[in-house]
Amino acid sequence: MKMDRDDFWRAVGDGSTRRVLNCIKAGLDINMRMYQGYTALHQAIKLGNLEMVNYLIKHGADINAQVAGKKESPTELAEKFEHPDIQETLKGLGAKTKEDLLKEKQALIKSQPWTEGLSGRPIKELAKAGITSKEAFMEWEFCRYSLGGYSVGEILDELQRKLKGLPTYDEERELKWQREKDERRERLAEAGFKEWSDVVRHWKDGLEHYGLSTGKIFQEIKITGPPLVNYLGLPTDEVEKSWWDKKCIDECRGIFQEICDQRPESNHSYFWEHLRSHDVHPIYVNEINKGQQRTLDYLWQAKESDSSLCAVFIQASLFPQLHSTRRRSNNNWKCEGLVYDLDRWCKDILSEVSISCDWESLSINVLPSAARDLWRKDQAIESLKSIILNLAEQHAALLHKEQLIYITRTVKPGSALDLRLKEEEAERKKKAEEWEQGREAREKEEEEARAKWQAQLAERQRQKLQEEKAKHPEHPRWGEWPPETNEELLELVWSKSTVQIAQEFGISDAAIAKRCKKVGVEKPPRGFWAKVEAGKMPHPQGKPVQQ
């Protein structure tokens, strides 16, 4: 009689060992996958048919076969459908849990040379996916951004690329960056600028045409006053920088000195506020916004090199045209692509000296007004050289009107200010010594206060527990679950039945079982305490009994 898989499935479902045997004799594989990825053993476990389970295992059913897709082992399936007798039978026959199988796969993966250097989560993800060989890993398709977190997916993706002989993502990015850089250099070379020195030369020629140079671009302004302090009142190494009108530098220095004499802790920001509030030559000093302040910082870093200064000035002039979200584009450029290449070239040059010009996207005025609105909109700019000369004209107009300055503060020895600063420093040292001397006493007081607070907290918790116990007289140990140590839990579950423990603590049977499973404490099997009460087994007295 011919038998098919449907006959086999129905025979297992009906619990007919005779029909199952006929199917096996007809050549059907006892471990074949049927509906929902189940084997015959999985179906028998689901139905709770212990006799059929034993019969299938006797005739060669795989006790470690996992459900396809869900990766559930027979022991986990028995626990899921609450068949403890089948679960104990499978464990007695050496069936492995999902965790056991996963650990075996991890050990197998670790033992192979191609996984050298891998550990932890990547190995676990490979085991969970069932990838146990190099060939399977080479053919495995996965998303590096969703596999166990980005870092895990990134590690496995880099390994797969390495085994396939492909460049890593970092190498690809580096190659792409180098390729784009070479293409930019080729376009710039075709425009007549093979080296950055060519750009610097044309830019400096444009400045020299107006009688300007980049030598000592920052002028020192000496002020008699205390060192600059930060918002905490501590000395800082920050340098005060600004743009001052060249016509009135001496007058501005005098005003600043008067302000410092009256208010020694004044900084340059207070100087602006003073000029505005007192209407004292308000046009002499432009208020510096955040974008211009960043430009000052970049120019200060580049002050020793004409090459770096040229890059900072050009990039500052191009930023509002190319990158600001409030950009003011010039439609008269006939070589806009080369302008972007020039801007990127400036960035590359500055990165070599660890300068990163990074203005806010909303910034539009990163240079003072003297350098703005000087683009020649009445005629088309057709070459990169014309753009560089136009930029040099803007910068010459700026440097002709404004002077980059930095402020240094000095204190005349023996002056009243010097004596006051020394007294303040001595007072600070004295307070620091007093604080250090009283530190042990303060620490002792804090420790005593902490101990007192902890005792009060423990007393409040004890009183609250007593109140809760008074509300539940039927549960003598209400609020004491779970036990503090695993040893106490083990002794407890082997001293009395689960029902008695649940009644004593005021919890459910399931809570006890879950706690034991979570911490790995073995509890007596079902029916154990019934045998003890019937006198068939001695009382364990809190000690586990070997089954």
Short mmCIF file of C-alpha atoms in Angstrom, two decimals, residues 51-523:
data_model
loop_
_atom_site.label_atom_id
_atom_site.label_comp_id
_atom_site.label_asym_id
_atom_site.label_seq_id
_atom_site.Cartn_x
_atom_site.Cartn_y
_atom_site.Cartn_z
CA GLU A 51 3.85 7.31 23.90
CA MET A 52 4.18 8.58 20.32
CA VAL A 53 7.22 10.64 21.30
CA ASN A 54 8.99 7.58 22.69
CA TYR A 55 7.97 5.53 19.65
CA LEU A 56 9.33 8.08 17.17
CA ILE A 57 12.59 8.46 19.08
CA LYS A 58 12.95 4.67 19.16
CA HIS A 59 12.67 4.60 15.35
CA GLY A 60 15.27 7.33 14.75
CA ALA A 61 13.58 10.70 15.26
CA ASP A 62 16.13 13.49 15.85
CA ILE A 63 15.64 14.71 19.43
CA ASN A 64 17.59 17.92 18.64
CA ALA A 65 15.79 18.88 15.41
CA GLN A 66 14.67 22.52 15.55
CA VAL A 67 11.44 23.90 14.13
CA ALA A 68 12.25 25.49 10.78
CA GLY A 69 12.29 29.29 11.00
CA LYS A 70 11.48 29.54 14.71
CA LYS A 71 14.58 27.55 15.78
CA GLU A 72 12.69 25.92 18.68
CA SER A 73 14.19 22.69 20.02
CA PRO A 74 11.98 19.74 21.13
CA THR A 75 12.63 20.53 24.82
CA GLU A 76 11.57 24.16 24.33
CA LEU A 77 8.49 23.01 22.43
CA ALA A 78 7.53 20.73 25.34
CA GLU A 79 7.96 23.62 27.78
CA LYS A 80 5.99 25.95 25.52
CA PHE A 81 2.98 23.62 25.37
CA GLU A 82 3.34 22.73 29.09
CA HIS A 83 4.18 19.03 28.86
CA PRO A 84 6.69 18.55 31.72
CA ASP A 85 6.63 14.75 31.44
CA ILE A 86 7.77 14.93 27.81
CA GLN A 87 10.32 17.59 28.73
CA GLU A 88 11.84 15.39 31.44
CA THR A 89 11.86 12.41 29.07
CA LEU A 90 13.72 14.37 26.40
CA LYS A 91 16.25 15.71 28.91
CA GLY A 92 16.79 12.18 30.20
CA LEU A 93 17.59 11.05 26.66
CA GLY A 94 20.13 13.85 26.27
CA ALA A 95 18.06 16.26 24.20
CA LYS A 96 19.60 19.72 23.97
CA THR A 97 17.93 23.08 24.43
CA LYS A 98 18.16 25.93 21.96
CA GLU A 99 20.87 27.53 24.10
CA ASP A 100 22.89 24.29 24.08
CA LEU A 101 22.69 24.05 20.30
CA LEU A 102 23.60 27.72 19.98
CA LYS A 103 26.67 27.25 22.18
CA GLU A 104 27.76 24.25 20.10
CA LYS A 105 27.46 26.30 16.91
CA GLN A 106 29.43 29.14 18.49
CA ALA A 107 32.20 26.75 19.51
CA LEU A 108 32.25 25.28 15.99
CA ILE A 109 32.46 28.74 14.41
CA LYS A 110 35.22 29.88 16.77
CA SER A 111 37.33 26.81 15.96
CA GLN A 112 37.61 27.74 12.26
CA PRO A 113 40.56 29.84 10.98
CA TRP A 114 38.43 32.32 9.01
CA THR A 115 36.81 33.61 12.23
CA GLU A 116 40.12 34.44 13.92
CA GLY A 117 39.73 37.69 15.85
CA LEU A 118 35.93 37.46 16.10
CA SER A 119 34.26 37.12 19.49
CA GLY A 120 31.11 38.01 21.38
CA ARG A 121 28.11 39.31 19.45
CA PRO A 122 29.37 38.64 15.88
CA ILE A 123 29.92 34.94 16.69
CA LYS A 124 26.49 34.77 18.33
CA GLU A 125 24.80 36.36 15.30
CA LEU A 126 26.49 33.84 12.99
CA ALA A 127 25.31 30.95 15.20
CA LYS A 128 21.75 32.31 15.34
CA ALA A 129 21.69 32.53 11.54
CA GLY A 130 23.06 28.98 11.24
CA ILE A 131 26.24 30.12 9.44
CA THR A 132 28.79 27.51 10.50
CA SER A 133 31.13 27.39 7.49
CA LYS A 134 33.19 29.82 5.44
CA GLU A 135 31.31 28.90 2.25
CA ALA A 136 27.93 29.64 3.84
CA PHE A 137 29.25 32.95 5.19
CA MET A 138 30.54 33.99 1.77
CA GLU A 139 27.06 33.45 0.26
CA TRP A 140 25.17 35.01 3.19
CA GLU A 141 23.27 38.20 2.35
CA PHE A 142 22.53 40.55 5.24
CA CYS A 143 22.15 44.24 6.04
CA ARG A 144 25.08 45.70 7.97
CA TYR A 145 22.79 48.35 9.50
CA SER A 146 20.25 45.97 11.10
CA LEU A 147 22.19 42.86 12.14
CA GLY A 148 22.50 42.92 15.93
CA GLY A 149 23.30 46.61 15.95
CA TYR A 150 25.39 48.65 13.49
CA SER A 151 28.76 47.71 15.02
CA VAL A 152 28.10 43.94 14.71
CA GLY A 153 26.86 44.22 11.14
CA GLU A 154 29.82 46.43 10.28
CA ILE A 155 32.32 43.89 11.66
CA LEU A 156 30.75 40.97 9.77
CA ASP A 157 30.44 42.98 6.56
CA GLU A 158 34.09 44.01 6.72
CA LEU A 159 35.07 40.36 7.28
CA GLN A 160 32.97 39.19 4.33
CA ARG A 161 34.52 41.85 2.10
CA LYS A 162 37.99 40.82 3.24
CA LEU A 163 37.36 37.13 2.50
CA LYS A 164 35.99 38.02 -0.95
CA GLY A 165 39.02 40.19 -1.68
CA LEU A 166 36.96 43.38 -1.87
CA PRO A 167 38.01 46.72 -0.36
CA THR A 168 36.40 47.71 2.93
CA TYR A 169 33.98 50.62 3.18
CA ASP A 170 36.73 52.81 4.63
CA GLU A 171 39.04 51.87 1.77
CA GLU A 172 36.25 52.54 -0.74
CA ARG A 173 35.64 55.96 0.78
CA GLU A 174 39.37 56.68 0.67
CA LEU A 175 39.60 55.58 -2.97
CA LYS A 176 36.54 57.64 -3.89
CA TRP A 177 37.93 60.69 -2.09
CA GLN A 178 41.31 60.29 -3.82
CA ARG A 179 39.63 59.80 -7.21
CA GLU A 180 37.53 62.95 -6.76
CA LYS A 181 40.61 64.83 -5.58
CA ASP A 182 42.57 63.78 -8.67
CA GLU A 183 39.68 64.81 -10.94
CA ARG A 184 39.52 68.22 -9.23
CA ARG A 185 43.26 68.70 -9.64
CA GLU A 186 43.02 67.82 -13.34
CA ARG A 187 40.28 70.39 -13.90
CA LEU A 188 42.21 73.03 -11.95
CA ALA A 189 45.41 72.20 -13.86
CA GLU A 190 43.55 72.69 -17.14
CA ALA A 191 42.52 76.12 -15.82
CA GLY A 192 46.20 76.98 -15.25
CA PHE A 193 46.56 76.14 -11.53
CA LYS A 194 48.67 73.01 -11.16
CA GLU A 195 49.90 73.78 -7.63
CA TRP A 196 48.42 75.65 -4.67
CA SER A 197 51.38 78.03 -4.86
CA ASP A 198 49.89 79.30 -8.16
CA VAL A 199 46.71 80.33 -6.32
CA VAL A 200 48.71 81.98 -3.51
CA ARG A 201 50.87 83.85 -6.02
CA HIS A 202 47.89 85.32 -7.89
CA TRP A 203 46.16 86.19 -4.61
CA LYS A 204 49.24 87.96 -3.20
CA ASP A 205 49.73 89.78 -6.52
CA GLY A 206 46.17 91.08 -6.17
CA LEU A 207 46.93 92.37 -2.65
CA GLU A 208 50.26 93.90 -3.66
CA HIS A 209 48.51 95.73 -6.50
CA TYR A 210 46.79 97.75 -3.75
CA GLY A 211 49.96 98.11 -1.68
CA LEU A 212 49.08 95.43 0.90
CA SER A 213 50.89 92.35 2.19
CA THR A 214 50.21 89.53 4.64
CA GLY A 215 53.25 90.11 6.85
CA LYS A 216 52.30 90.43 10.54
CA ILE A 217 48.63 90.54 9.72
CA PHE A 218 47.67 90.83 13.42
CA GLN A 219 48.66 93.99 15.32
CA GLU A 220 49.27 93.75 19.06
CA ILE A 221 47.30 96.12 21.32
CA LYS A 222 48.86 96.39 24.78
CA ILE A 223 46.53 97.13 27.69
CA THR A 224 47.44 97.59 31.34
CA GLY A 225 45.08 95.37 33.28
CA PRO A 226 44.58 92.03 35.00
CA PRO A 227 44.71 88.78 33.02
CA LEU A 228 41.57 87.79 31.13
CA VAL A 229 39.31 85.41 33.08
CA ASN A 230 36.56 83.03 31.97
CA TYR A 231 32.97 82.89 33.22
CA LEU A 232 34.16 81.01 36.33
CA GLY A 233 36.53 83.81 37.24
CA LEU A 234 39.63 81.73 36.45
CA PRO A 235 42.54 82.89 34.23
CA THR A 236 42.25 81.74 30.61
CA ASP A 237 44.64 81.43 27.67
CA GLU A 238 42.03 82.75 25.25
CA VAL A 239 43.25 85.60 23.05
CA GLU A 240 40.96 88.58 22.45
CA LYS A 241 40.83 89.27 18.70
CA SER A 242 38.85 91.74 16.61
CA TRP A 243 38.72 94.04 13.57
CA TRP A 244 39.47 97.70 14.35
CA ASP A 245 39.23 100.68 12.01
CA LYS A 246 42.78 101.59 10.94
CA LYS A 247 42.10 105.33 11.26
CA CYS A 248 41.37 105.23 14.97
CA ILE A 249 43.36 102.36 16.47
CA ASP A 250 45.14 104.63 18.97
CA GLU A 251 41.88 106.26 20.01
CA CYS A 252 40.18 102.89 20.46
CA ARG A 253 43.12 101.64 22.52
CA GLY A 254 42.82 104.70 24.74
CA ILE A 255 39.09 104.16 25.26
CA PHE A 256 39.67 100.49 26.04
CA GLN A 257 42.39 101.44 28.55
CA GLU A 258 40.05 103.89 30.29
CA ILE A 259 37.39 101.19 30.53
CA CYS A 260 39.90 98.71 31.99
CA ASP A 261 41.07 101.31 34.52
CA GLN A 262 37.49 101.83 35.71
CA ARG A 263 36.46 98.17 35.41
CA PRO A 264 39.58 95.95 35.32
CA GLU A 265 37.68 92.74 34.53
CA SER A 266 36.26 94.22 31.28
CA ASN A 267 36.71 92.26 28.07
CA HIS A 268 36.27 93.18 24.42
CA SER A 269 32.53 92.41 24.48
CA TYR A 270 32.07 94.99 27.24
CA PHE A 271 34.06 97.41 25.07
CA TRP A 272 31.41 97.13 22.31
CA GLU A 273 28.59 97.60 24.83
CA HIS A 274 30.30 100.70 26.20
CA LEU A 275 30.68 102.22 22.73
CA ARG A 276 27.02 101.59 21.90
CA SER A 277 25.59 102.76 25.22
CA HIS A 278 27.69 105.96 25.41
CA ASP A 279 27.59 106.74 21.69
CA VAL A 280 31.37 106.99 21.65
CA HIS A 281 32.59 106.59 18.06
CA PRO A 282 30.19 103.68 17.34
CA ILE A 283 31.60 103.27 13.81
CA TYR A 284 35.14 102.59 14.98
CA VAL A 285 34.50 98.98 16.01
CA ASN A 286 32.18 96.55 14.27
CA GLU A 287 30.32 94.18 16.54
CA ILE A 288 31.63 90.70 15.74
CA ASN A 289 28.99 88.04 15.13
CA LYS A 290 29.59 84.32 15.65
CA GLY A 291 30.57 83.71 12.03
CA GLN A 292 33.12 86.52 12.06
CA GLN A 293 34.45 85.34 15.43
CA ARG A 294 35.11 81.91 13.95
CA THR A 295 36.85 83.53 11.00
CA LEU A 296 39.07 85.43 13.45
CA ASP A 297 39.96 82.16 15.16
CA TYR A 298 40.85 80.52 11.82
CA LEU A 299 42.95 83.53 10.76
CA TRP A 300 44.76 83.45 14.12
CA GLN A 301 45.65 79.78 13.55
CA ALA A 302 46.87 80.57 10.01
CA LYS A 303 48.71 83.82 10.79
CA GLU A 304 52.21 82.35 10.32
CA SER A 305 51.63 80.99 6.79
CA ASP A 306 50.68 82.91 3.64
CA SER A 307 49.38 79.67 2.13
CA SER A 308 46.98 79.05 5.03
CA LEU A 309 45.92 82.72 5.19
CA CYS A 310 45.07 82.65 1.50
CA ALA A 311 42.95 79.49 1.97
CA VAL A 312 41.06 80.94 4.97
CA PHE A 313 40.31 84.26 3.24
CA ILE A 314 39.13 82.57 0.02
CA GLN A 315 36.99 80.03 1.82
CA ALA A 316 35.44 82.76 4.02
CA SER A 317 34.48 84.76 0.91
CA LEU A 318 33.07 81.73 -0.92
CA PHE A 319 31.09 80.32 2.02
CA PRO A 320 28.06 82.69 1.70
CA GLN A 321 27.97 81.97 -2.05
CA LEU A 322 28.28 78.17 -1.92
CA HIS A 323 27.28 76.73 1.45
CA SER A 324 25.11 79.09 3.47
CA THR A 325 21.39 78.30 3.52
CA ARG A 326 20.87 82.05 3.08
CA ARG A 327 23.30 82.16 0.16
CA ARG A 328 23.64 85.07 -2.21
CA SER A 329 24.57 83.44 -5.48
CA ASN A 330 26.26 85.25 -8.35
CA ASN A 331 24.77 84.26 -11.66
CA ASN A 332 27.61 85.87 -13.61
CA TRP A 333 30.04 83.01 -12.95
CA LYS A 334 30.82 81.13 -16.12
CA CYS A 335 33.04 78.61 -14.32
CA GLU A 336 31.00 77.76 -11.22
CA GLY A 337 32.29 74.17 -11.19
CA LEU A 338 35.85 75.44 -10.83
CA VAL A 339 34.74 77.67 -7.94
CA TYR A 340 33.54 74.59 -6.06
CA ASP A 341 36.83 72.87 -6.88
CA LEU A 342 38.73 75.90 -5.53
CA ASP A 343 36.67 75.85 -2.32
CA ARG A 344 37.39 72.15 -1.83
CA TRP A 345 41.08 72.74 -2.54
CA CYS A 346 41.16 75.37 0.23
CA LYS A 347 39.63 72.84 2.60
CA ASP A 348 42.25 70.22 1.69
CA ILE A 349 45.10 72.70 2.19
CA LEU A 350 43.81 73.75 5.62
CA SER A 351 43.22 70.16 6.73
CA GLU A 352 46.94 69.52 6.23
CA VAL A 353 47.69 72.07 8.99
CA SER A 354 44.77 70.94 11.22
CA ILE A 355 42.55 73.94 10.48
CA SER A 356 38.89 73.19 9.80
CA CYS A 357 36.80 76.15 8.65
CA ASP A 358 33.36 75.17 9.87
CA TRP A 359 30.79 77.96 9.92
CA GLU A 360 27.13 77.55 10.83
CA SER A 361 24.90 76.89 7.83
CA LEU A 362 22.86 80.03 8.60
CA SER A 363 25.96 82.25 8.66
CA ILE A 364 26.18 84.71 5.81
CA ASN A 365 28.45 87.50 7.11
CA VAL A 366 31.66 85.71 8.08
CA LEU A 367 33.79 88.71 7.06
CA PRO A 368 33.20 92.39 7.95
CA SER A 369 31.06 94.51 5.64
CA ALA A 370 34.07 96.00 3.85
CA ALA A 371 34.62 92.64 2.10
CA ARG A 372 30.99 92.12 1.08
CA ASP A 373 29.05 93.02 -2.03
CA LEU A 374 32.17 93.61 -4.13
CA TRP A 375 31.41 90.87 -6.63
CA ARG A 376 31.43 92.31 -10.11
CA LYS A 377 27.85 91.60 -11.11
CA ASP A 378 27.97 93.93 -14.09
CA GLN A 379 30.26 91.63 -16.07
CA ALA A 380 30.66 87.89 -16.42
CA ILE A 381 33.58 86.18 -14.67
CA GLU A 382 34.80 83.60 -17.14
CA SER A 383 38.03 82.27 -15.61
CA LEU A 384 39.26 81.04 -12.26
CA LYS A 385 42.06 83.60 -12.36
CA SER A 386 39.48 86.39 -12.57
CA ILE A 387 37.66 84.99 -9.54
CA ILE A 388 40.88 84.82 -7.49
CA LEU A 389 41.78 88.40 -8.44
CA ASN A 390 38.25 89.53 -7.60
CA LEU A 391 38.58 87.83 -4.19
CA ALA A 392 41.97 89.51 -3.68
CA GLU A 393 40.30 92.85 -4.44
CA GLN A 394 37.68 92.17 -1.74
CA HIS A 395 40.33 91.20 0.80
CA ALA A 396 42.44 94.25 -0.10
CA ALA A 397 39.42 96.50 0.48
CA LEU A 398 38.89 94.85 3.85
CA LEU A 399 42.54 95.03 4.96
CA HIS A 400 42.83 98.62 3.73
CA LYS A 401 39.98 99.72 6.03
CA GLU A 402 40.14 97.25 8.92
CA GLN A 403 43.04 96.01 11.02
CA LEU A 404 43.21 92.59 12.66
CA ILE A 405 44.20 93.15 16.29
CA TYR A 406 44.82 91.04 19.36
CA ILE A 407 44.95 92.34 22.92
CA THR A 408 47.65 91.57 25.47
CA ARG A 409 47.26 92.55 29.13
CA THR A 410 50.16 93.44 31.40
CA VAL A 411 50.40 94.56 35.01
CA LYS A 412 53.03 97.12 36.07
CA PRO A 413 55.07 95.71 38.96
CA GLY A 414 54.44 97.56 42.22
CA SER A 415 51.30 99.27 40.99
CA ALA A 416 48.07 99.33 42.98
CA LEU A 417 46.58 96.78 40.56
CA ASP A 418 49.58 94.50 40.99
CA LEU A 419 49.26 94.67 44.78
CA ARG A 420 45.52 93.97 44.61
CA LEU A 421 46.04 90.95 42.36
CA LYS A 422 48.70 89.58 44.71
CA GLU A 423 46.37 90.03 47.69
CA GLU A 424 43.58 88.23 45.83
CA GLU A 425 45.93 85.38 44.91
CA ALA A 426 47.11 85.09 48.52
CA GLU A 427 43.49 85.06 49.70
CA ARG A 428 42.65 82.28 47.21
CA LYS A 429 45.59 80.20 48.41
CA LYS A 430 44.60 80.73 52.04
CA LYS A 431 41.02 79.62 51.36
CA ALA A 432 42.29 76.59 49.46
CA GLU A 433 44.51 75.59 52.40
CA GLU A 434 41.63 76.06 54.86
CA TRP A 435 39.35 73.99 52.67
CA GLU A 436 41.98 71.23 52.44
CA GLN A 437 42.48 71.21 56.21
CA GLY A 438 38.76 70.88 56.87
CA ARG A 439 38.21 68.21 54.23
CA GLU A 440 38.60 65.24 56.61
CA ALA A 441 36.11 66.72 59.07
CA ARG A 442 33.62 67.37 56.26
CA GLU A 443 34.02 63.86 54.90
CA LYS A 444 33.41 62.44 58.38
CA GLU A 445 30.28 64.56 58.78
CA GLU A 446 29.03 63.48 55.37
CA GLU A 447 29.64 59.81 56.22
CA GLU A 448 27.76 60.15 59.50
CA ALA A 449 24.88 61.94 57.76
CA ARG A 450 24.79 59.24 55.08
CA ALA A 451 24.73 56.45 57.69
CA LYS A 452 21.96 58.24 59.60
CA TRP A 453 19.92 58.66 56.42
CA GLN A 454 20.38 54.98 55.50
CA ALA A 455 19.27 53.93 58.99
CA GLN A 456 16.19 56.14 58.73
CA LEU A 457 15.42 54.73 55.29
CA ALA A 458 15.78 51.15 56.55
CA GLU A 459 13.48 51.94 59.49
CA ARG A 460 10.85 53.44 57.18
CA GLN A 461 11.05 50.40 54.92
CA ARG A 462 10.71 48.08 57.92
CA GLN A 463 7.67 49.97 59.20
CA LYS A 464 6.11 49.93 55.74
CA LEU A 465 6.70 46.17 55.49
CA GLN A 466 5.12 45.62 58.91
CA GLU A 467 2.09 47.65 57.84
CA GLU A 468 1.77 45.60 54.66
CA LYS A 469 2.08 42.35 56.62
CA ALA A 470 -0.66 43.52 58.99
CA LYS A 471 -2.95 43.96 55.98
CA HIS A 472 -2.21 40.38 54.83
CA PRO A 473 -2.18 38.14 57.93
CA GLU A 474 -2.74 35.06 55.76
CA HIS A 475 0.74 35.59 54.22
CA PRO A 476 3.37 35.54 57.04
CA ARG A 477 6.27 36.56 54.75
CA TRP A 478 4.47 39.16 52.64
CA GLY A 479 6.84 41.50 50.80
CA GLU A 480 9.96 39.36 51.36
CA TRP A 481 10.00 37.72 47.90
CA PRO A 482 12.41 36.90 46.32
CA PRO A 483 15.07 35.52 48.69
CA GLU A 484 18.29 37.51 48.71
CA THR A 485 20.54 34.65 47.55
CA ASN A 486 20.17 31.68 45.23
CA GLU A 487 21.19 29.35 48.08
CA GLU A 488 18.22 30.53 50.15
CA LEU A 489 15.90 29.99 47.17
CA LEU A 490 17.28 26.48 46.59
CA GLU A 491 16.79 25.54 50.25
CA LEU A 492 13.28 27.02 50.21
CA VAL A 493 11.98 25.12 47.16
CA TRP A 494 13.37 21.84 48.58
CA SER A 495 11.84 22.47 52.02
CA LYS A 496 8.15 22.82 51.13
CA SER A 497 5.85 22.62 48.16
CA THR A 498 5.31 25.45 45.70
CA VAL A 499 1.74 25.90 46.93
CA GLN A 500 2.93 26.41 50.51
CA ILE A 501 5.65 28.86 49.43
CA ALA A 502 3.16 30.84 47.35
CA GLN A 503 0.75 31.02 50.32
CA GLU A 504 3.54 32.07 52.68
CA PHE A 505 4.84 34.91 50.46
CA GLY A 506 1.54 35.90 48.87
CA ILE A 507 2.66 35.24 45.28
CA SER A 508 1.67 32.88 42.47
CA ASP A 509 3.10 29.46 41.60
CA ALA A 510 4.23 30.83 38.25
CA ALA A 511 6.31 33.54 39.95
CA ILE A 512 8.26 30.87 41.83
CA ALA A 513 8.86 28.83 38.68
CA LYS A 514 9.98 31.89 36.72
CA ARG A 515 12.38 32.96 39.46
CA CYS A 516 13.94 29.50 39.64
CA LYS A 517 14.33 29.38 35.87
CA LYS A 518 15.84 32.87 35.73
CA VAL A 519 18.57 32.21 38.30
CA GLY A 520 19.13 28.56 37.31
CA VAL A 521 17.82 26.94 40.51
CA GLU A 522 16.51 23.39 40.08
CA LYS A 523 13.12 22.84 41.70
#
